[in-house]
Amino acid sequence: MTSGGDAPGMNAAIRAVTRSAIYNGMKVKGIYRGYKGLITGEIEEFKTQNVSNIIQRGGTILKTARCMEFKTPEGRKLAYETLQKEEIDALVAIGGDGTLTGARIFAQEFNYPVVGLPGTIDNDLFGTDVTIGYDTALNTIMECVDKIRDTASSHDRLFFIEVMGRDAGFLALNGALASGAEAAIIPEISKEKDQLSDMIEFGLRTSKNSSIVLVAESEVTGGAIGAAERVKKEYPNFDVRVTILGHLQRGGSPSAQDRIMATRMGVAAIDALLEDQRNVMIGIQNEQIVYVPFSKAIRNEKPINRDLLNILRISSI
Ligand code: F6P
């Protein structure tokens, strides 16, 4: 089952889970539309052919949804009844923070084995160096910023580009490093200090005619529109523009890294079930597969590498 926001590489994970389970003599069923399909019984048996020719495709062939009903005890009871009716003995849930939070509550309530795979472009799950979809989204951001730079430099403009990430700044910070942007405004730092004020004080344009600042979407950062409005007040002469990259960051064919990682994690999910592991998320730390208890993966705030901010500042003077 895939749930929550789709992420490139989810199909590679579905393929690996299906084939590894069949390889190990299990039967596999695909649950459509996340927890919603689990409640309504939108379920189909999967053979190896069901997952042919999908490793290169973005999105998720199982579809996905954000399901409010699963947040209620009544909804979860219906989901449990579906699993019993379908004779499903264990669940592999692929998704982000919301998906794994739901999985954790469900697993505890019904003493049911669930293994999670981190599928989100946000990279905000603790206990894994990267999540499925993050690398592809980062590459998409990099390509978009490269294009915006062409027009920004032609017009001597200052661009604020908003990227996704929910409450995390991984995409903004590493997107800025990869695209040679001048700065990144991210929630982790904005909580502590006014990054935009610092930037204005430091001099927004010391040596350049055009600049690009990546802003992580979040109430804490105020988003790209908020940043642009403030700068326009202080520097009315600046030619400021805003681009919000939005959902295009979630689409596209997954990168090699996402395909490989999703495949490794998918196989590991079946290994975990065979080892009687339950209520863990599969993670990757220093290239090694690890099992991370749900409680750790979703409760802890994953720290950003603060050295990267300094590297960004040095490399963009
Ligand atoms: O969690 C993935 C994500 O793309 C976030 O970066 C973003 O805040 C959110 O989902 C958008 O959700 P939706 O597709 O429901 O608008």
CSV table of C-alpha atoms and ligand atoms in Angstrom, one decimal:
chain,number,residue,atom,x,y,z
A,1,MET,CA,0.0,0.0,0.0
A,2,THR,CA,1.2,3.5,-0.8
A,3,SER,CA,-0.3,6.4,1.2
A,4,GLY,CA,0.0,10.1,1.6
A,5,GLY,CA,1.8,12.3,-1.0
A,6,ASP,CA,3.2,10.2,-3.9
A,7,ALA,CA,7.0,10.2,-4.4
A,8,PRO,CA,9.1,9.0,-7.3
A,9,GLY,CA,10.4,5.6,-6.6
A,10,MET,CA,7.3,4.3,-4.9
A,11,ASN,CA,6.7,2.1,-8.0
A,12,ALA,CA,10.2,0.6,-7.7
A,13,ALA,CA,9.4,-0.2,-4.0
A,14,ILE,CA,6.0,-1.8,-4.9
A,15,ARG,CA,7.9,-3.9,-7.5
A,16,ALA,CA,10.6,-5.0,-5.1
A,17,VAL,CA,8.1,-5.9,-2.3
A,18,THR,CA,5.9,-7.9,-4.7
A,19,ARG,CA,8.7,-9.8,-6.3
A,20,SER,CA,10.6,-10.5,-3.1
A,21,ALA,CA,7.5,-11.7,-1.4
A,22,ILE,CA,6.7,-14.0,-4.3
A,23,TYR,CA,10.3,-15.2,-4.4
A,24,ASN,CA,10.0,-16.2,-0.7
A,25,GLY,CA,6.8,-18.2,-1.4
A,26,MET,CA,4.2,-15.6,-0.1
A,27,LYS,CA,1.1,-14.3,-1.8
A,28,VAL,CA,0.8,-10.6,-2.4
A,29,LYS,CA,-2.1,-8.2,-2.6
A,30,GLY,CA,-2.0,-4.6,-3.7
A,31,ILE,CA,-4.2,-2.2,-1.7
A,32,TYR,CA,-5.3,0.8,-3.8
A,33,ARG,CA,-5.6,4.4,-2.6
A,34,GLY,CA,-3.9,4.0,0.7
A,35,TYR,CA,-5.8,3.7,4.0
A,36,LYS,CA,-9.0,4.6,2.1
A,37,GLY,CA,-8.7,1.5,-0.1
A,38,LEU,CA,-7.9,-0.6,3.0
A,39,ILE,CA,-11.2,0.6,4.6
A,40,THR,CA,-13.3,0.1,1.4
A,41,GLY,CA,-11.6,-3.1,0.3
A,42,GLU,CA,-10.1,-1.9,-2.9
A,43,ILE,CA,-7.7,-4.8,-3.1
A,44,GLU,CA,-6.2,-7.0,-5.9
A,45,GLU,CA,-3.9,-10.0,-5.9
A,46,PHE,CA,-0.6,-9.1,-7.4
A,47,LYS,CA,1.6,-11.5,-9.5
A,48,THR,CA,5.0,-10.6,-10.8
A,49,GLN,CA,3.5,-9.3,-14.0
A,50,ASN,CA,1.5,-6.7,-12.2
A,51,VAL,CA,4.7,-4.9,-11.4
A,52,SER,CA,6.4,-5.2,-14.8
A,53,ASN,CA,7.5,-2.1,-16.6
A,54,ILE,CA,6.9,0.2,-13.6
A,55,ILE,CA,10.4,0.8,-12.1
A,56,GLN,CA,10.9,3.9,-14.4
A,57,ARG,CA,7.5,5.4,-13.7
A,58,GLY,CA,6.8,8.3,-11.3
A,59,GLY,CA,3.7,8.4,-9.1
A,60,THR,CA,2.3,5.1,-7.7
A,61,ILE,CA,0.4,2.5,-9.7
A,62,LEU,CA,-1.4,1.7,-6.4
A,63,LYS,CA,-2.7,5.3,-6.3
A,64,THR,CA,-2.6,7.1,-3.0
A,65,ALA,CA,-4.8,9.3,-0.8
A,66,ARG,CA,-4.8,11.2,2.5
A,67,CYS,CA,-7.5,9.5,4.6
A,68,MET,CA,-9.2,11.2,7.5
A,69,GLU,CA,-11.4,8.2,8.3
A,70,PHE,CA,-8.3,6.1,9.2
A,71,LYS,CA,-7.6,8.7,12.0
A,72,THR,CA,-10.7,7.5,13.8
A,73,PRO,CA,-11.0,4.2,15.8
A,74,GLU,CA,-14.1,3.3,13.7
A,75,GLY,CA,-12.1,3.7,10.5
A,76,ARG,CA,-9.2,1.6,11.7
A,77,LYS,CA,-11.6,-1.1,12.9
A,78,LEU,CA,-13.1,-1.3,9.3
A,79,ALA,CA,-9.5,-1.5,8.0
A,80,TYR,CA,-8.7,-4.4,10.3
A,81,GLU,CA,-11.9,-6.2,9.2
A,82,THR,CA,-10.9,-5.9,5.6
A,83,LEU,CA,-7.5,-7.4,6.3
A,84,GLN,CA,-9.1,-10.3,8.0
A,85,LYS,CA,-11.6,-10.8,5.2
A,86,GLU,CA,-8.8,-10.7,2.6
A,87,GLU,CA,-6.6,-13.1,4.7
A,88,ILE,CA,-3.8,-10.6,4.7
A,89,ASP,CA,-1.3,-11.4,7.5
A,90,ALA,CA,1.0,-8.4,7.3
A,91,LEU,CA,1.1,-5.0,5.8
A,92,VAL,CA,3.9,-3.1,4.0
A,93,ALA,CA,3.0,0.6,4.1
A,94,ILE,CA,5.0,3.0,1.9
A,95,GLY,CA,4.7,6.7,2.7
A,96,GLY,CA,5.7,9.6,4.9
A,97,ASP,CA,5.2,10.8,8.4
A,98,GLY,CA,1.4,10.6,8.3
A,99,THR,CA,1.4,7.1,6.8
A,100,LEU,CA,3.8,5.7,9.4
A,101,THR,CA,2.0,7.5,12.3
A,102,GLY,CA,-1.2,5.8,11.2
A,103,ALA,CA,0.6,2.5,10.8
A,104,ARG,CA,2.0,2.7,14.3
A,105,ILE,CA,-1.4,3.4,15.9
A,106,PHE,CA,-3.0,0.6,13.9
A,107,ALA,CA,-0.3,-2.0,14.7
A,108,GLN,CA,-0.5,-1.3,18.4
A,109,GLU,CA,-4.3,-1.3,18.5
A,110,PHE,CA,-4.7,-4.6,16.7
A,111,ASN,CA,-1.4,-6.2,17.4
A,112,TYR,CA,-0.9,-6.5,13.7
A,113,PRO,CA,2.5,-6.7,11.9
A,114,VAL,CA,3.3,-3.7,9.8
A,115,VAL,CA,6.6,-2.8,8.1
A,116,GLY,CA,7.0,0.8,6.8
A,117,LEU,CA,9.1,2.1,3.9
A,118,PRO,CA,10.0,5.8,3.9
A,119,GLY,CA,8.4,7.3,0.8
A,120,THR,CA,8.4,11.0,0.7
A,121,ILE,CA,10.2,13.8,-1.2
A,122,ASP,CA,10.6,15.7,2.1
A,123,ASN,CA,13.3,13.5,3.6
A,124,ASP,CA,12.0,14.2,7.0
A,125,LEU,CA,11.9,10.8,8.6
A,126,PHE,CA,14.4,10.2,11.4
A,127,GLY,CA,16.6,7.1,11.3
A,128,THR,CA,17.2,7.0,7.6
A,129,ASP,CA,19.8,9.1,5.7
A,130,VAL,CA,17.4,9.5,2.8
A,131,THR,CA,13.8,8.7,1.8
A,132,ILE,CA,12.4,7.4,-1.4
A,133,GLY,CA,11.7,10.3,-3.8
A,134,TYR,CA,14.0,12.8,-2.2
A,135,ASP,CA,16.9,12.5,-4.7
A,136,THR,CA,14.6,12.8,-7.7
A,137,ALA,CA,12.9,15.8,-6.3
A,138,LEU,CA,16.2,17.4,-5.5
A,139,ASN,CA,17.3,16.9,-9.1
A,140,THR,CA,14.0,18.3,-10.4
A,141,ILE,CA,14.6,21.4,-8.2
A,142,MET,CA,18.1,21.8,-9.5
A,143,GLU,CA,16.9,21.6,-13.1
A,144,CYS,CA,14.2,24.2,-12.5
A,145,VAL,CA,16.6,26.6,-10.7
A,146,ASP,CA,19.1,26.3,-13.6
A,147,LYS,CA,16.4,27.4,-16.0
A,148,ILE,CA,15.2,30.3,-13.7
A,149,ARG,CA,18.8,31.4,-13.4
A,150,ASP,CA,18.9,32.1,-17.2
A,151,THR,CA,16.1,34.6,-17.0
A,152,ALA,CA,17.2,35.9,-13.6
A,153,SER,CA,20.7,36.8,-14.8
A,154,SER,CA,19.3,38.2,-18.1
A,155,HIS,CA,17.1,40.7,-16.2
A,156,ASP,CA,19.4,41.3,-13.2
A,157,ARG,CA,16.6,40.0,-11.0
A,158,LEU,CA,16.3,38.7,-7.5
A,159,PHE,CA,14.3,35.5,-7.4
A,160,PHE,CA,12.7,33.8,-4.4
A,161,ILE,CA,11.9,30.2,-5.3
A,162,GLU,CA,9.7,28.2,-3.0
A,163,VAL,CA,10.2,24.5,-2.7
A,164,MET,CA,8.3,21.8,-0.8
A,165,GLY,CA,9.4,20.0,2.3
A,166,ARG,CA,6.5,20.6,4.7
A,167,ASP,CA,8.3,21.5,8.0
A,168,ALA,CA,11.8,20.4,6.8
A,169,GLY,CA,14.4,22.3,4.9
A,170,PHE,CA,16.4,19.4,3.2
A,171,LEU,CA,15.1,20.1,-0.3
A,172,ALA,CA,15.7,23.9,0.1
A,173,LEU,CA,19.2,23.6,1.6
A,174,ASN,CA,20.5,20.9,-0.7
A,175,GLY,CA,18.6,22.3,-3.7
A,176,ALA,CA,20.4,25.6,-3.1
A,177,LEU,CA,23.8,23.9,-2.9
A,178,ALA,CA,23.2,21.9,-6.0
A,179,SER,CA,22.0,24.8,-8.1
A,180,GLY,CA,24.5,27.4,-6.9
A,181,ALA,CA,21.7,29.5,-5.3
A,182,GLU,CA,22.9,32.4,-3.1
A,183,ALA,CA,20.9,31.3,0.1
A,184,ALA,CA,18.3,29.0,1.5
A,185,ILE,CA,15.7,30.0,4.1
A,186,ILE,CA,14.6,27.0,6.0
A,187,PRO,CA,12.3,26.3,9.0
A,188,GLU,CA,15.0,24.7,11.1
A,189,ILE,CA,17.0,28.0,11.2
A,190,SER,CA,14.1,30.4,10.8
A,191,LYS,CA,12.8,29.1,14.1
A,192,GLU,CA,15.9,30.5,15.8
A,193,LYS,CA,16.6,33.7,13.9
A,194,ASP,CA,15.3,35.9,11.2
A,195,GLN,CA,17.3,34.6,8.2
A,196,LEU,CA,16.0,37.3,5.8
A,197,SER,CA,17.1,40.1,8.1
A,198,ASP,CA,20.5,38.5,8.3
A,199,MET,CA,20.7,38.3,4.6
A,200,ILE,CA,19.6,41.9,4.1
A,201,GLU,CA,22.2,43.0,6.7
A,202,PHE,CA,24.9,41.0,5.1
A,203,GLY,CA,24.0,42.7,1.8
A,204,LEU,CA,21.7,40.9,-0.6
A,205,ARG,CA,23.9,41.8,-3.6
A,206,THR,CA,27.4,42.2,-2.7
A,207,SER,CA,29.0,41.0,-5.9
A,208,LYS,CA,26.2,40.0,-8.1
A,209,ASN,CA,23.6,41.5,-10.4
A,210,SER,CA,21.1,38.7,-10.0
A,211,SER,CA,20.5,36.4,-7.1
A,212,ILE,CA,18.4,33.3,-6.3
A,213,VAL,CA,17.2,32.4,-2.8
A,214,LEU,CA,15.4,29.1,-2.2
A,215,VAL,CA,12.7,29.3,0.4
A,216,ALA,CA,11.2,26.2,2.1
A,217,GLU,CA,7.4,26.3,2.2
A,218,SER,CA,6.4,26.7,5.8
A,219,GLU,CA,4.6,29.1,8.1
A,220,VAL,CA,7.9,29.6,9.9
A,221,THR,CA,9.7,30.9,6.8
A,222,GLY,CA,6.7,32.8,5.5
A,223,GLY,CA,7.3,31.2,2.0
A,224,ALA,CA,8.7,32.9,-1.1
A,225,ILE,CA,5.8,35.4,-1.3
A,226,GLY,CA,6.4,36.6,2.3
A,227,ALA,CA,10.1,37.0,1.7
A,228,ALA,CA,9.6,38.9,-1.6
A,229,GLU,CA,7.2,41.3,0.1
A,230,ARG,CA,9.6,42.1,2.8
A,231,VAL,CA,12.5,42.7,0.5
A,232,LYS,CA,10.4,44.9,-1.8
A,233,LYS,CA,9.7,47.2,1.2
A,234,GLU,CA,13.4,47.5,2.2
A,235,TYR,CA,14.8,47.6,-1.3
A,236,PRO,CA,12.2,49.1,-3.7
A,237,ASN,CA,14.8,49.3,-6.4
A,238,PHE,CA,15.3,45.6,-6.6
A,239,ASP,CA,13.5,43.8,-9.4
A,240,VAL,CA,12.1,40.9,-7.3
A,241,ARG,CA,10.2,37.9,-8.7
A,242,VAL,CA,8.7,34.8,-7.1
A,243,THR,CA,8.4,31.2,-8.4
A,244,ILE,CA,6.6,28.5,-6.5
A,245,LEU,CA,7.7,25.1,-7.9
A,246,GLY,CA,4.8,23.3,-6.3
A,247,HIS,CA,3.7,19.7,-7.3
A,248,LEU,CA,6.0,19.4,-10.3
A,249,GLN,CA,8.6,18.5,-7.6
A,250,ARG,CA,6.7,15.3,-6.9
A,251,GLY,CA,6.5,14.0,-10.5
A,252,GLY,CA,8.9,12.5,-13.0
A,253,SER,CA,10.8,9.3,-13.6
A,254,PRO,CA,12.8,8.3,-10.5
A,255,SER,CA,16.6,8.8,-10.4
A,256,ALA,CA,18.9,5.8,-10.4
A,257,GLN,CA,19.5,6.4,-6.7
A,258,ASP,CA,15.8,6.4,-5.8
A,259,ARG,CA,15.2,3.2,-7.9
A,260,ILE,CA,18.1,1.4,-6.3
A,261,MET,CA,17.3,2.5,-2.8
A,262,ALA,CA,13.6,1.7,-3.2
A,263,THR,CA,14.5,-1.7,-4.5
A,264,ARG,CA,16.8,-2.4,-1.6
A,265,MET,CA,14.3,-1.2,0.9
A,266,GLY,CA,11.4,-3.2,-0.7
A,267,VAL,CA,13.4,-6.4,-0.5
A,268,ALA,CA,14.4,-5.5,3.1
A,269,ALA,CA,10.7,-5.1,4.1
A,270,ILE,CA,10.1,-8.8,3.2
A,271,ASP,CA,13.3,-9.8,5.0
A,272,ALA,CA,12.1,-8.0,8.1
A,273,LEU,CA,8.7,-9.8,8.0
A,274,LEU,CA,10.5,-13.1,7.6
A,275,GLU,CA,12.6,-12.2,10.6
A,276,ASP,CA,9.4,-11.5,12.6
A,277,GLN,CA,10.2,-7.8,12.8
A,278,ARG,CA,7.1,-5.7,13.2
A,279,ASN,CA,6.3,-2.0,13.6
A,280,VAL,CA,9.6,-0.9,12.1
A,281,MET,CA,10.5,1.4,9.2
A,282,ILE,CA,13.2,0.2,6.9
A,283,GLY,CA,16.0,2.8,6.8
A,284,ILE,CA,19.4,3.3,5.2
A,285,GLN,CA,22.2,4.5,7.3
A,286,ASN,CA,25.7,4.8,5.9
A,287,GLU,CA,24.7,2.5,3.0
A,288,GLN,CA,23.4,-0.2,5.4
A,289,ILE,CA,19.8,-1.3,5.8
A,290,VAL,CA,18.5,-0.7,9.3
A,291,TYR,CA,15.2,-1.3,11.1
A,292,VAL,CA,13.9,1.8,12.9
A,293,PRO,CA,11.0,1.5,15.3
A,294,PHE,CA,8.1,3.6,14.2
A,295,SER,CA,8.2,5.5,17.5
A,296,LYS,CA,11.7,6.8,16.6
A,297,ALA,CA,11.1,7.4,12.9
A,298,ILE,CA,8.1,9.7,13.4
A,299,ARG,CA,8.6,11.3,16.9
A,300,ASN,CA,12.1,12.7,16.4
A,301,GLU,CA,12.9,15.7,14.4
A,302,LYS,CA,15.6,14.8,11.8
A,303,PRO,CA,18.4,17.3,12.1
A,304,ILE,CA,19.8,19.1,9.1
A,305,ASN,CA,23.5,19.3,8.7
A,306,ARG,CA,24.3,22.8,9.8
A,307,ASP,CA,27.8,22.8,8.2
A,308,LEU,CA,26.0,22.9,4.8
A,309,LEU,CA,24.6,26.4,5.6
A,310,ASN,CA,28.2,27.7,6.0
A,311,ILE,CA,29.3,25.9,2.9
A,312,LEU,CA,26.4,27.6,1.0
A,313,ARG,CA,27.4,31.0,2.3
A,314,ILE,CA,31.1,30.6,1.4
A,315,SER,CA,30.4,29.2,-2.0
A,316,SER,CA,28.0,31.9,-3.0
A,317,ILE,CA,30.0,35.1,-2.2
B,1,F6P,O1,4.8,15.4,2.0
B,1,F6P,C1,5.0,15.6,0.7
B,1,F6P,C2,4.5,16.9,0.3
B,1,F6P,O2,4.7,17.1,-1.1
B,1,F6P,C3,5.0,18.2,1.0
B,1,F6P,O3,6.2,18.6,0.6
B,1,F6P,C4,3.9,19.2,0.8
B,1,F6P,O4,3.8,20.1,1.8
B,1,F6P,C5,2.6,18.3,0.8
B,1,F6P,O5,3.1,17.0,0.5
B,1,F6P,C6,1.6,18.7,-0.2
B,1,F6P,O6,0.5,17.9,-0.1
B,1,F6P,P1,-0.7,17.8,-1.1
B,1,F6P,O7,-0.3,17.1,-2.3
B,1,F6P,O8,-1.8,17.1,-0.4
B,1,F6P,O9,-1.1,19.2,-1.5
